[in-house]
Amino acid sequence: MTEATGAIAALPRALADYPDVVGGLMQTLAARMSLEPFNIIATAIFVLAIVHTFAAAAVTSAAHSVQHRHDEALRRQGQPSSPSVVAELLHLFGEVEVVFGLWALVLLGAMTSYAGWETARHYLNDTVNYTEPLFVVVIMAIAATRPIIALAESGLRRVASIGRGTPAAWWIAILMVGPLLGSLITEPAAMTICALLLARQFYDLQPGARLKYATLGLLFVNVSIGGTLTHFAAPPVLMVARPWGWDTAFMLGHFGWRAITAIAISTTLYYLAFRSEFGTLAQRSPAADVDQPDEDAPNTALQPIPAWITVVHVGFMLWTVVNAHYPALFVGGFLFFLGFTRATAACQSRMELRTPLLVGFFLGGLVIHGGMQGWWIAPLLASLSEFPLFLGATILTAFNDNALITYLATLAPNLGETAKIAVLEGAVLGGGLTVIANAPNPAGQALLSRFFDGAVSPVGLFLGALVPTVVTGIVFRL
């Protein structure tokens, strides 16, 4: 290995390259910071990105204020309104999906200054794995198409019909059944379907702010734990299934039935808490739900969806799920899918790619930052006993993607079986507390943010997710 090659491979330093340190956690972290000072820089930038994420709503509000003052100034001068450059920049900085990508540029600049461009380029291009962000973009785009949503809506309508199809019945059906689909078609697909159906059947009725946030928090928690029925669909489960030898039977026996129980209890509690408001919503008429035709459609009237088109869409979705770890296959399949949707444009609604691309950008930035945090997360997890490990994984998940937490847990030596279970329980338990806690959350937020004045409050989301998180924690620890 040449000197240049060795320099390129220096960041992040492999966890196995850190020497064992006599002492506790603080001594270990101090030794690692001393051995690799860039650890401090990378983590400081990551913390700033998290702070920026929580401040995004305030930045967006400031953008509206700046634009309003700009319009007033132009009006007084007798000039027509025009976008303010400052307001547009603030809008950009207030987009939650853009935050981690922006701070990835800061990390790239810091890494280049510290170790050179070759090292920074090697980290971004050869070290970071972008498979999950790419997968989320593709599965979101497919899951949001008219045939898939119509199929899901048809199935859930049968469940909602038990409650006479009222808003409460739809709400319960979507939040109880929808998240469990994450164990089969992956959590991002389940999140996309649930969010779009909640928009149609619930949020369009303009519920109060407390119920809005309670629903969003419940959705995030339920999707996070709803993927634990199998060993192959949820990212945090995938990270540990092979190293720890867990199969679907194990997942069902240790996590699945508890997840179903927690989803049922949490959803029921929120329904009872807001029962009177659901009664009010039942008297309102939802906004007309008109799908926009595909731009290649021969006319503006959408045609009924033939069954064979739905079958083909489901086939493309299954292809994407089965090949979720092989970008060349699922991205290639997606390109064929785009061709198919154009050929059947008369039956397709307009394909929305902006939201999936923004979510993919968010997750791409998150994995760039997350890849530099193993130096402190891995020894922290290894230093905790079972119950502190459960709580620690829950708290860490609120500020890191839960798949990163479970992956780093596989690197911790000598974890017992109960400790392994505690890690995964904590990781999926905390998956609804913040938008960055679970990979599908940015998708849900992006699809529903228009019902929250364009920006979801981190505090409101946390409070909305708190009750189902506590309920799930109790059920998991039984």
Short mmCIF file of C-alpha atoms in Angstrom, two decimals:
data_model
loop_
_atom_site.label_atom_id
_atom_site.label_comp_id
_atom_site.label_asym_id
_atom_site.label_seq_id
_atom_site.Cartn_x
_atom_site.Cartn_y
_atom_site.Cartn_z
CA MET A 1 0.00 0.00 0.00
CA THR A 2 1.40 3.39 -0.99
CA GLU A 3 1.51 6.35 1.33
CA ALA A 4 -1.19 8.06 -0.71
CA THR A 5 -3.46 5.03 -0.49
CA GLY A 6 -2.95 4.86 3.25
CA ALA A 7 -3.88 8.53 3.58
CA ILE A 8 -7.00 8.01 1.49
CA ALA A 9 -8.17 5.20 3.77
CA ALA A 10 -7.56 7.20 6.95
CA LEU A 11 -11.06 8.67 7.43
CA PRO A 12 -13.02 7.42 9.15
CA ARG A 13 -10.55 5.36 11.10
CA ALA A 14 -11.69 1.73 11.34
CA LEU A 15 -13.01 0.87 14.80
CA ALA A 16 -10.67 -2.12 14.95
CA ASP A 17 -7.69 0.23 14.53
CA TYR A 18 -8.33 1.94 17.85
CA PRO A 19 -6.24 0.34 20.60
CA ASP A 20 -7.89 -1.08 23.70
CA VAL A 21 -7.86 1.40 26.58
CA VAL A 22 -7.76 0.55 30.26
CA GLY A 23 -10.56 2.43 31.99
CA GLY A 24 -14.16 3.38 31.34
CA LEU A 25 -16.09 4.99 28.51
CA MET A 26 -14.69 8.48 29.00
CA GLN A 27 -11.10 7.22 28.86
CA THR A 28 -11.91 5.33 25.65
CA LEU A 29 -13.48 8.37 24.01
CA ALA A 30 -10.64 10.64 25.12
CA ALA A 31 -8.09 8.24 23.65
CA ARG A 32 -9.97 8.09 20.35
CA MET A 33 -10.24 11.87 20.15
CA SER A 34 -6.52 12.16 20.84
CA LEU A 35 -5.64 9.54 18.24
CA GLU A 36 -7.94 11.03 15.59
CA PRO A 37 -8.77 14.72 16.26
CA PHE A 38 -11.06 14.86 13.23
CA ASN A 39 -13.56 12.83 15.24
CA ILE A 40 -14.34 15.96 17.25
CA ILE A 41 -14.79 18.07 14.12
CA ALA A 42 -17.08 15.55 12.40
CA THR A 43 -19.28 15.11 15.47
CA ALA A 44 -19.48 18.88 16.05
CA ILE A 45 -20.68 19.37 12.46
CA PHE A 46 -23.21 16.56 12.95
CA VAL A 47 -24.54 18.22 16.11
CA LEU A 48 -24.91 21.52 14.25
CA ALA A 49 -26.85 19.73 11.50
CA ILE A 50 -29.21 18.27 14.11
CA VAL A 51 -29.73 21.70 15.68
CA HIS A 52 -30.42 23.12 12.21
CA THR A 53 -33.00 20.35 11.64
CA PHE A 54 -34.86 21.30 14.80
CA ALA A 55 -34.70 24.99 13.85
CA ALA A 56 -35.96 24.46 10.29
CA ALA A 57 -39.53 25.52 11.11
CA ALA A 58 -38.29 28.81 12.59
CA VAL A 59 -36.14 29.43 9.51
CA THR A 60 -39.14 28.83 7.24
CA SER A 61 -41.20 31.26 9.31
CA ALA A 62 -38.44 33.86 8.97
CA ALA A 63 -38.48 33.32 5.20
CA HIS A 64 -42.20 34.14 5.07
CA SER A 65 -41.61 37.30 7.13
CA VAL A 66 -38.77 38.46 4.87
CA GLN A 67 -40.87 37.85 1.75
CA HIS A 68 -43.81 39.75 3.29
CA ARG A 69 -41.61 42.77 4.08
CA HIS A 70 -40.12 42.58 0.58
CA ASP A 71 -43.59 42.57 -1.00
CA GLU A 72 -44.69 45.50 1.17
CA ALA A 73 -41.63 47.52 0.15
CA LEU A 74 -42.29 46.84 -3.54
CA ARG A 75 -45.97 47.74 -3.14
CA ARG A 76 -45.10 51.10 -1.59
CA GLN A 77 -42.84 51.77 -4.57
CA GLY A 78 -45.61 50.84 -6.99
CA GLN A 79 -43.73 47.79 -8.28
CA PRO A 80 -45.11 44.27 -8.79
CA SER A 81 -44.26 41.54 -6.30
CA SER A 82 -41.19 39.42 -6.96
CA PRO A 83 -39.33 36.72 -5.02
CA SER A 84 -36.82 37.98 -2.48
CA VAL A 85 -33.39 36.39 -2.87
CA VAL A 86 -32.92 36.39 0.91
CA ALA A 87 -36.36 34.82 1.44
CA GLU A 88 -35.66 32.12 -1.14
CA LEU A 89 -32.34 31.30 0.52
CA LEU A 90 -34.06 31.08 3.89
CA HIS A 91 -36.66 28.78 2.33
CA LEU A 92 -33.83 26.57 1.12
CA PHE A 93 -32.20 26.52 4.56
CA GLY A 94 -35.60 25.79 6.12
CA GLU A 95 -36.25 22.68 4.02
CA VAL A 96 -35.70 19.79 6.45
CA GLU A 97 -34.85 17.47 3.57
CA VAL A 98 -32.00 19.76 2.51
CA VAL A 99 -30.37 20.29 5.91
CA PHE A 100 -28.06 17.28 6.11
CA GLY A 101 -26.99 17.72 2.51
CA LEU A 102 -25.98 21.33 3.22
CA TRP A 103 -23.99 20.31 6.28
CA ALA A 104 -22.42 17.48 4.29
CA LEU A 105 -20.78 20.23 2.24
CA VAL A 106 -19.37 21.67 5.47
CA LEU A 107 -18.09 18.22 6.45
CA LEU A 108 -16.57 17.80 2.99
CA GLY A 109 -14.80 21.13 3.29
CA ALA A 110 -13.52 20.33 6.78
CA MET A 111 -12.32 16.89 5.69
CA THR A 112 -10.57 18.35 2.66
CA SER A 113 -8.81 20.96 4.80
CA TYR A 114 -7.82 18.34 7.36
CA ALA A 115 -6.74 15.39 5.20
CA GLY A 116 -6.86 16.51 1.58
CA TRP A 117 -9.29 16.19 -1.30
CA GLU A 118 -8.34 12.60 -2.10
CA THR A 119 -9.35 11.48 1.38
CA ALA A 120 -12.64 13.39 1.25
CA ARG A 121 -13.46 12.05 -2.21
CA HIS A 122 -12.62 8.51 -1.13
CA TYR A 123 -14.94 8.79 1.85
CA LEU A 124 -17.87 10.13 -0.16
CA ASN A 125 -17.44 7.84 -3.16
CA ASP A 126 -15.98 4.61 -1.80
CA THR A 127 -16.83 4.45 1.91
CA VAL A 128 -20.39 5.75 2.25
CA ASN A 129 -23.11 3.33 1.13
CA TYR A 130 -25.95 5.14 -0.64
CA THR A 131 -28.05 2.02 -1.30
CA GLU A 132 -30.75 2.90 1.25
CA PRO A 133 -31.28 6.49 0.02
CA LEU A 134 -31.51 5.25 -3.57
CA PHE A 135 -33.93 2.51 -2.55
CA VAL A 136 -36.17 4.98 -0.69
CA VAL A 137 -36.35 7.24 -3.76
CA VAL A 138 -37.42 4.36 -5.99
CA ILE A 139 -39.86 2.67 -3.61
CA MET A 140 -41.48 6.01 -2.71
CA ALA A 141 -42.02 6.87 -6.37
CA ILE A 142 -43.55 3.46 -7.15
CA ALA A 143 -45.67 3.30 -3.98
CA ALA A 144 -47.15 6.75 -4.67
CA THR A 145 -48.47 5.84 -8.13
CA ARG A 146 -52.20 5.78 -8.79
CA PRO A 147 -52.58 1.97 -9.22
CA ILE A 148 -50.71 1.17 -5.96
CA ILE A 149 -52.60 3.77 -3.93
CA ALA A 150 -55.91 2.63 -5.41
CA LEU A 151 -55.10 -0.98 -4.51
CA ALA A 152 -54.13 -0.06 -0.93
CA GLU A 153 -57.16 2.19 -0.57
CA SER A 154 -59.44 -0.59 -1.78
CA GLY A 155 -58.06 -3.02 0.79
CA LEU A 156 -58.21 -0.56 3.68
CA ARG A 157 -61.71 0.51 2.66
CA ARG A 158 -62.88 -2.99 3.52
CA VAL A 159 -61.35 -2.62 6.97
CA ALA A 160 -62.78 0.89 7.40
CA SER A 161 -66.22 -0.35 6.34
CA ILE A 162 -66.40 -2.23 9.64
CA GLY A 163 -66.72 1.21 11.21
CA ARG A 164 -69.03 2.44 8.41
CA GLY A 165 -66.24 4.28 6.63
CA THR A 166 -66.20 7.23 9.01
CA PRO A 167 -63.03 9.36 9.37
CA ALA A 168 -62.31 7.55 12.63
CA ALA A 169 -62.69 4.16 10.93
CA TRP A 170 -60.31 5.16 8.15
CA TRP A 171 -57.87 6.62 10.67
CA ILE A 172 -57.82 3.41 12.71
CA ALA A 173 -57.55 1.18 9.64
CA ILE A 174 -54.65 3.14 8.17
CA LEU A 175 -52.72 3.42 11.43
CA MET A 176 -53.27 -0.17 12.57
CA VAL A 177 -52.98 -2.13 9.33
CA GLY A 178 -50.82 0.12 7.15
CA PRO A 179 -47.66 0.08 9.31
CA LEU A 180 -47.66 -3.74 9.39
CA LEU A 181 -47.17 -3.70 5.61
CA GLY A 182 -43.65 -2.51 6.39
CA SER A 183 -42.73 -6.08 7.30
CA LEU A 184 -43.51 -7.16 3.74
CA ILE A 185 -43.09 -4.27 1.31
CA THR A 186 -40.55 -2.34 3.47
CA GLU A 187 -41.16 0.58 5.82
CA PRO A 188 -40.62 3.39 3.26
CA ALA A 189 -43.33 1.92 1.01
CA ALA A 190 -45.69 1.47 3.96
CA MET A 191 -45.02 5.03 5.12
CA THR A 192 -45.72 6.43 1.66
CA ILE A 193 -49.02 4.57 1.35
CA CYS A 194 -50.15 5.46 4.89
CA ALA A 195 -49.22 9.13 4.52
CA LEU A 196 -51.02 9.54 1.20
CA LEU A 197 -54.15 7.80 2.49
CA LEU A 198 -54.12 9.83 5.71
CA ALA A 199 -53.91 12.97 3.59
CA ARG A 200 -57.00 11.92 1.64
CA GLN A 201 -59.11 10.43 4.39
CA PHE A 202 -58.09 12.45 7.44
CA TYR A 203 -55.89 15.53 7.05
CA ASP A 204 -58.07 17.01 4.30
CA LEU A 205 -60.81 17.30 6.95
CA GLN A 206 -58.65 19.88 8.76
CA PRO A 207 -58.39 18.37 12.25
CA GLY A 208 -57.03 20.42 15.15
CA ALA A 209 -53.31 20.89 15.71
CA ARG A 210 -53.14 18.48 18.66
CA LEU A 211 -54.78 15.68 16.68
CA LYS A 212 -52.60 16.44 13.65
CA TYR A 213 -49.39 16.01 15.64
CA ALA A 214 -50.74 13.05 17.60
CA THR A 215 -51.51 11.31 14.31
CA LEU A 216 -48.11 12.09 12.81
CA GLY A 217 -46.27 10.89 15.92
CA LEU A 218 -48.40 7.74 16.07
CA LEU A 219 -47.76 7.07 12.38
CA PHE A 220 -43.99 7.36 12.81
CA VAL A 221 -43.91 5.08 15.86
CA ASN A 222 -46.23 2.49 14.34
CA VAL A 223 -44.24 2.33 11.11
CA SER A 224 -40.98 2.04 13.04
CA ILE A 225 -42.16 -0.97 15.04
CA GLY A 226 -44.41 -2.38 12.29
CA GLY A 227 -41.40 -3.63 10.35
CA THR A 228 -40.31 -6.07 13.07
CA LEU A 229 -42.56 -8.97 12.07
CA THR A 230 -39.99 -10.23 9.56
CA HIS A 231 -36.20 -10.22 9.28
CA PHE A 232 -35.87 -8.88 5.74
CA ALA A 233 -37.80 -5.61 5.34
CA ALA A 234 -36.93 -3.02 8.02
CA PRO A 235 -33.42 -1.48 7.77
CA PRO A 236 -32.60 -1.68 11.53
CA VAL A 237 -33.59 -5.35 11.50
CA LEU A 238 -31.65 -6.09 8.33
CA MET A 239 -28.47 -4.77 9.94
CA VAL A 240 -28.57 -7.41 12.69
CA ALA A 241 -30.50 -10.35 11.21
CA ARG A 242 -27.55 -12.06 9.54
CA PRO A 243 -24.78 -11.26 12.10
CA TRP A 244 -26.98 -12.38 15.00
CA GLY A 245 -28.71 -15.26 13.21
CA TRP A 246 -32.28 -13.98 13.57
CA ASP A 247 -34.98 -15.24 11.19
CA THR A 248 -38.66 -14.38 10.73
CA ALA A 249 -39.78 -16.95 13.31
CA PHE A 250 -37.46 -15.34 15.87
CA MET A 251 -38.69 -11.85 14.96
CA LEU A 252 -42.34 -12.84 15.31
CA GLY A 253 -41.75 -14.61 18.61
CA HIS A 254 -39.73 -11.82 20.24
CA PHE A 255 -40.85 -8.60 18.53
CA GLY A 256 -43.74 -9.12 16.13
CA TRP A 257 -46.58 -9.91 18.51
CA ARG A 258 -45.43 -7.18 20.86
CA ALA A 259 -45.38 -4.67 17.99
CA ILE A 260 -48.92 -5.61 16.95
CA THR A 261 -50.09 -5.29 20.56
CA ALA A 262 -48.42 -1.90 21.01
CA ILE A 263 -49.87 -0.58 17.74
CA ALA A 264 -53.37 -1.66 18.78
CA ILE A 265 -53.10 -0.16 22.28
CA SER A 266 -51.55 3.15 21.19
CA THR A 267 -54.01 3.68 18.35
CA THR A 268 -56.95 2.87 20.63
CA LEU A 269 -55.71 5.27 23.33
CA TYR A 270 -55.40 8.14 20.86
CA TYR A 271 -58.82 7.36 19.39
CA LEU A 272 -60.40 7.48 22.85
CA ALA A 273 -58.56 10.72 23.67
CA PHE A 274 -59.83 12.45 20.51
CA ARG A 275 -63.17 10.67 20.11
CA SER A 276 -65.22 13.85 20.34
CA GLU A 277 -63.13 15.55 17.65
CA PHE A 278 -63.54 12.54 15.37
CA GLY A 279 -67.28 13.02 15.76
CA THR A 280 -66.90 16.58 14.52
CA LEU A 281 -64.75 15.49 11.59
CA ALA A 282 -67.44 13.01 10.53
CA GLN A 283 -69.72 15.97 9.75
CA ARG A 284 -67.22 17.56 7.37
CA SER A 285 -66.78 16.82 3.69
CA PRO A 286 -63.21 16.19 2.54
CA ALA A 287 -61.76 18.27 -0.25
CA ALA A 288 -62.32 16.78 -3.68
CA ASP A 289 -59.48 14.38 -4.38
CA VAL A 290 -58.62 14.88 -8.03
CA ASP A 291 -55.58 13.09 -9.39
CA GLN A 292 -53.60 15.15 -11.86
CA PRO A 293 -53.19 13.27 -15.15
CA ASP A 294 -49.74 12.25 -16.27
CA GLU A 295 -48.12 14.85 -18.51
CA ASP A 296 -48.02 12.26 -21.31
CA ALA A 297 -51.73 11.43 -21.01
CA PRO A 298 -53.62 11.99 -24.30
CA ASN A 299 -56.34 13.99 -22.52
CA THR A 300 -57.14 15.42 -19.12
CA ALA A 301 -59.62 12.69 -18.15
CA LEU A 302 -58.02 9.76 -16.34
CA GLN A 303 -59.12 6.32 -17.48
CA PRO A 304 -60.11 3.51 -15.09
CA ILE A 305 -57.19 1.34 -14.03
CA PRO A 306 -57.24 -2.13 -15.64
CA ALA A 307 -56.30 -4.98 -13.33
CA TRP A 308 -53.30 -5.92 -15.44
CA ILE A 309 -51.73 -2.49 -14.94
CA THR A 310 -52.09 -2.86 -11.18
CA VAL A 311 -50.49 -6.31 -11.37
CA VAL A 312 -47.54 -4.90 -13.31
CA HIS A 313 -47.10 -2.12 -10.75
CA VAL A 314 -47.12 -4.64 -7.91
CA GLY A 315 -44.57 -6.67 -9.85
CA PHE A 316 -42.24 -3.68 -10.14
CA MET A 317 -42.65 -3.00 -6.42
CA LEU A 318 -41.82 -6.61 -5.55
CA TRP A 319 -38.79 -6.50 -7.85
CA THR A 320 -37.58 -3.40 -6.01
CA VAL A 321 -38.13 -4.96 -2.57
CA VAL A 322 -36.49 -8.29 -3.45
CA ASN A 323 -33.46 -6.51 -4.92
CA ALA A 324 -33.31 -3.77 -2.28
CA HIS A 325 -29.57 -4.36 -1.71
CA TYR A 326 -28.64 -4.22 -5.40
CA PRO A 327 -28.92 -0.68 -6.77
CA ALA A 328 -28.06 -1.69 -10.33
CA LEU A 329 -31.10 -3.97 -10.34
CA PHE A 330 -33.69 -1.81 -8.62
CA VAL A 331 -32.60 1.44 -10.31
CA GLY A 332 -32.56 -0.33 -13.66
CA GLY A 333 -36.00 -1.75 -12.93
CA PHE A 334 -37.21 1.74 -12.04
CA LEU A 335 -36.11 3.07 -15.43
CA PHE A 336 -38.18 0.35 -17.10
CA PHE A 337 -41.03 1.29 -14.75
CA LEU A 338 -40.88 4.91 -15.90
CA GLY A 339 -41.17 3.69 -19.47
CA PHE A 340 -44.18 1.57 -18.55
CA THR A 341 -45.96 4.47 -16.85
CA ARG A 342 -45.45 6.57 -19.96
CA ALA A 343 -46.89 3.83 -22.16
CA THR A 344 -49.94 3.63 -19.87
CA ALA A 345 -50.18 7.38 -19.25
CA ALA A 346 -53.94 7.45 -19.82
CA CYS A 347 -54.39 5.48 -16.57
CA GLN A 348 -51.62 7.16 -14.57
CA SER A 349 -51.68 10.23 -12.37
CA ARG A 350 -48.79 12.64 -12.54
CA MET A 351 -45.68 11.01 -11.10
CA GLU A 352 -44.23 13.13 -8.30
CA LEU A 353 -40.45 12.77 -8.23
CA ARG A 354 -39.56 15.95 -6.33
CA THR A 355 -40.54 14.58 -2.93
CA PRO A 356 -38.76 11.20 -3.30
CA LEU A 357 -35.62 12.96 -4.55
CA LEU A 358 -35.66 15.39 -1.61
CA VAL A 359 -36.07 12.50 0.83
CA GLY A 360 -33.23 10.64 -0.86
CA PHE A 361 -31.07 13.75 -0.55
CA PHE A 362 -31.91 13.96 3.15
CA LEU A 363 -30.98 10.32 3.76
CA GLY A 364 -27.84 10.64 1.66
CA GLY A 365 -26.68 13.51 3.83
CA LEU A 366 -27.60 11.57 6.96
CA VAL A 367 -25.51 8.52 6.03
CA ILE A 368 -22.57 10.78 5.16
CA HIS A 369 -22.63 12.26 8.66
CA GLY A 370 -23.58 9.00 10.36
CA GLY A 371 -20.58 7.19 8.93
CA MET A 372 -18.31 9.44 10.99
CA GLN A 373 -20.04 8.78 14.34
CA GLY A 374 -19.07 5.17 15.02
CA TRP A 375 -16.04 6.22 17.09
CA TRP A 376 -18.28 7.20 20.02
CA ILE A 377 -21.54 5.30 19.46
CA ALA A 378 -19.99 1.80 19.36
CA PRO A 379 -18.09 2.06 22.68
CA LEU A 380 -21.10 3.74 24.29
CA LEU A 381 -23.35 0.81 23.37
CA ALA A 382 -20.71 -1.72 24.46
CA SER A 383 -20.41 -0.08 27.88
CA LEU A 384 -24.08 -0.43 28.86
CA SER A 385 -25.93 -3.28 30.56
CA GLU A 386 -29.30 -4.51 29.30
CA PHE A 387 -31.81 -1.91 30.52
CA PRO A 388 -29.47 1.09 30.15
CA LEU A 389 -28.70 -0.29 26.67
CA PHE A 390 -32.42 -0.30 25.88
CA LEU A 391 -32.79 3.32 27.04
CA GLY A 392 -29.52 4.35 25.41
CA ALA A 393 -30.51 2.91 22.04
CA THR A 394 -33.87 4.70 22.28
CA ILE A 395 -32.23 8.06 23.01
CA LEU A 396 -29.48 7.64 20.43
CA THR A 397 -32.05 6.73 17.79
CA ALA A 398 -33.73 10.11 18.24
CA PHE A 399 -30.56 11.76 16.91
CA ASN A 400 -29.29 9.09 14.51
CA ASP A 401 -30.88 6.79 11.96
CA ASN A 402 -31.86 3.65 13.88
CA ALA A 403 -30.24 1.41 11.27
CA LEU A 404 -26.90 3.02 12.15
CA ILE A 405 -27.46 2.24 15.82
CA THR A 406 -28.19 -1.44 15.21
CA TYR A 407 -25.30 -1.77 12.76
CA LEU A 408 -22.84 -0.37 15.29
CA ALA A 409 -24.27 -2.73 17.91
CA THR A 410 -23.14 -5.67 15.76
CA LEU A 411 -19.57 -4.37 16.13
CA ALA A 412 -19.75 -4.34 19.92
CA PRO A 413 -18.07 -7.49 21.30
CA ASN A 414 -19.61 -9.95 23.74
CA LEU A 415 -23.22 -8.74 23.60
CA GLY A 416 -25.53 -11.32 25.16
CA GLU A 417 -28.83 -12.35 23.60
CA THR A 418 -30.91 -10.20 25.95
CA ALA A 419 -28.64 -7.22 25.26
CA LYS A 420 -29.07 -7.72 21.51
CA ILE A 421 -32.83 -7.77 21.90
CA ALA A 422 -32.65 -4.62 24.05
CA VAL A 423 -30.68 -2.79 21.34
CA LEU A 424 -33.19 -3.55 18.60
CA GLU A 425 -36.14 -2.79 20.87
CA GLY A 426 -34.65 0.59 21.75
CA ALA A 427 -33.73 1.37 18.15
CA VAL A 428 -37.22 0.78 16.75
CA LEU A 429 -38.88 2.24 19.86
CA GLY A 430 -37.22 5.63 19.36
CA GLY A 431 -37.91 5.63 15.62
CA GLY A 432 -40.85 8.01 15.86
CA LEU A 433 -39.46 10.68 18.18
CA THR A 434 -37.78 12.80 15.49
CA VAL A 435 -37.74 13.03 11.73
CA ILE A 436 -34.17 11.70 11.55
CA ALA A 437 -34.77 8.69 13.79
CA ASN A 438 -36.02 6.32 11.07
CA ALA A 439 -35.40 6.33 7.33
CA PRO A 440 -39.11 6.45 6.31
CA ASN A 441 -39.88 9.48 8.53
CA PRO A 442 -38.65 12.11 6.05
CA ALA A 443 -40.97 10.55 3.48
CA GLY A 444 -43.96 10.88 5.79
CA GLN A 445 -43.05 14.42 6.73
CA ALA A 446 -42.51 15.48 3.13
CA LEU A 447 -45.88 14.08 2.05
CA LEU A 448 -47.82 15.61 4.97
CA SER A 449 -45.96 18.87 5.69
CA ARG A 450 -48.49 20.92 3.72
CA PHE A 451 -51.00 20.24 6.50
CA PHE A 452 -48.61 21.80 9.04
CA ASP A 453 -48.16 25.16 7.30
CA GLY A 454 -45.23 23.73 5.37
CA ALA A 455 -43.09 22.91 8.43
CA VAL A 456 -43.53 20.24 11.09
CA SER A 457 -42.58 21.38 14.59
CA PRO A 458 -39.96 19.03 16.13
CA VAL A 459 -41.48 19.62 19.57
CA GLY A 460 -44.98 18.88 18.30
CA LEU A 461 -43.77 15.68 16.64
CA PHE A 462 -41.91 14.59 19.79
CA LEU A 463 -44.96 15.17 21.98
CA GLY A 464 -47.21 13.41 19.49
CA ALA A 465 -44.92 10.36 19.48
CA LEU A 466 -44.30 10.31 23.24
CA VAL A 467 -47.39 8.37 24.35
CA PRO A 468 -47.08 5.56 21.76
CA THR A 469 -43.35 5.41 22.47
CA VAL A 470 -43.98 4.90 26.20
CA VAL A 471 -46.72 2.34 25.50
CA THR A 472 -44.45 0.43 23.13
CA GLY A 473 -41.59 0.55 25.62
CA ILE A 474 -43.78 -1.00 28.30
CA VAL A 475 -45.04 -3.72 25.95
CA PHE A 476 -41.52 -4.50 24.70
CA ARG A 477 -40.16 -4.83 28.23
CA LEU A 478 -42.93 -7.17 29.46
#
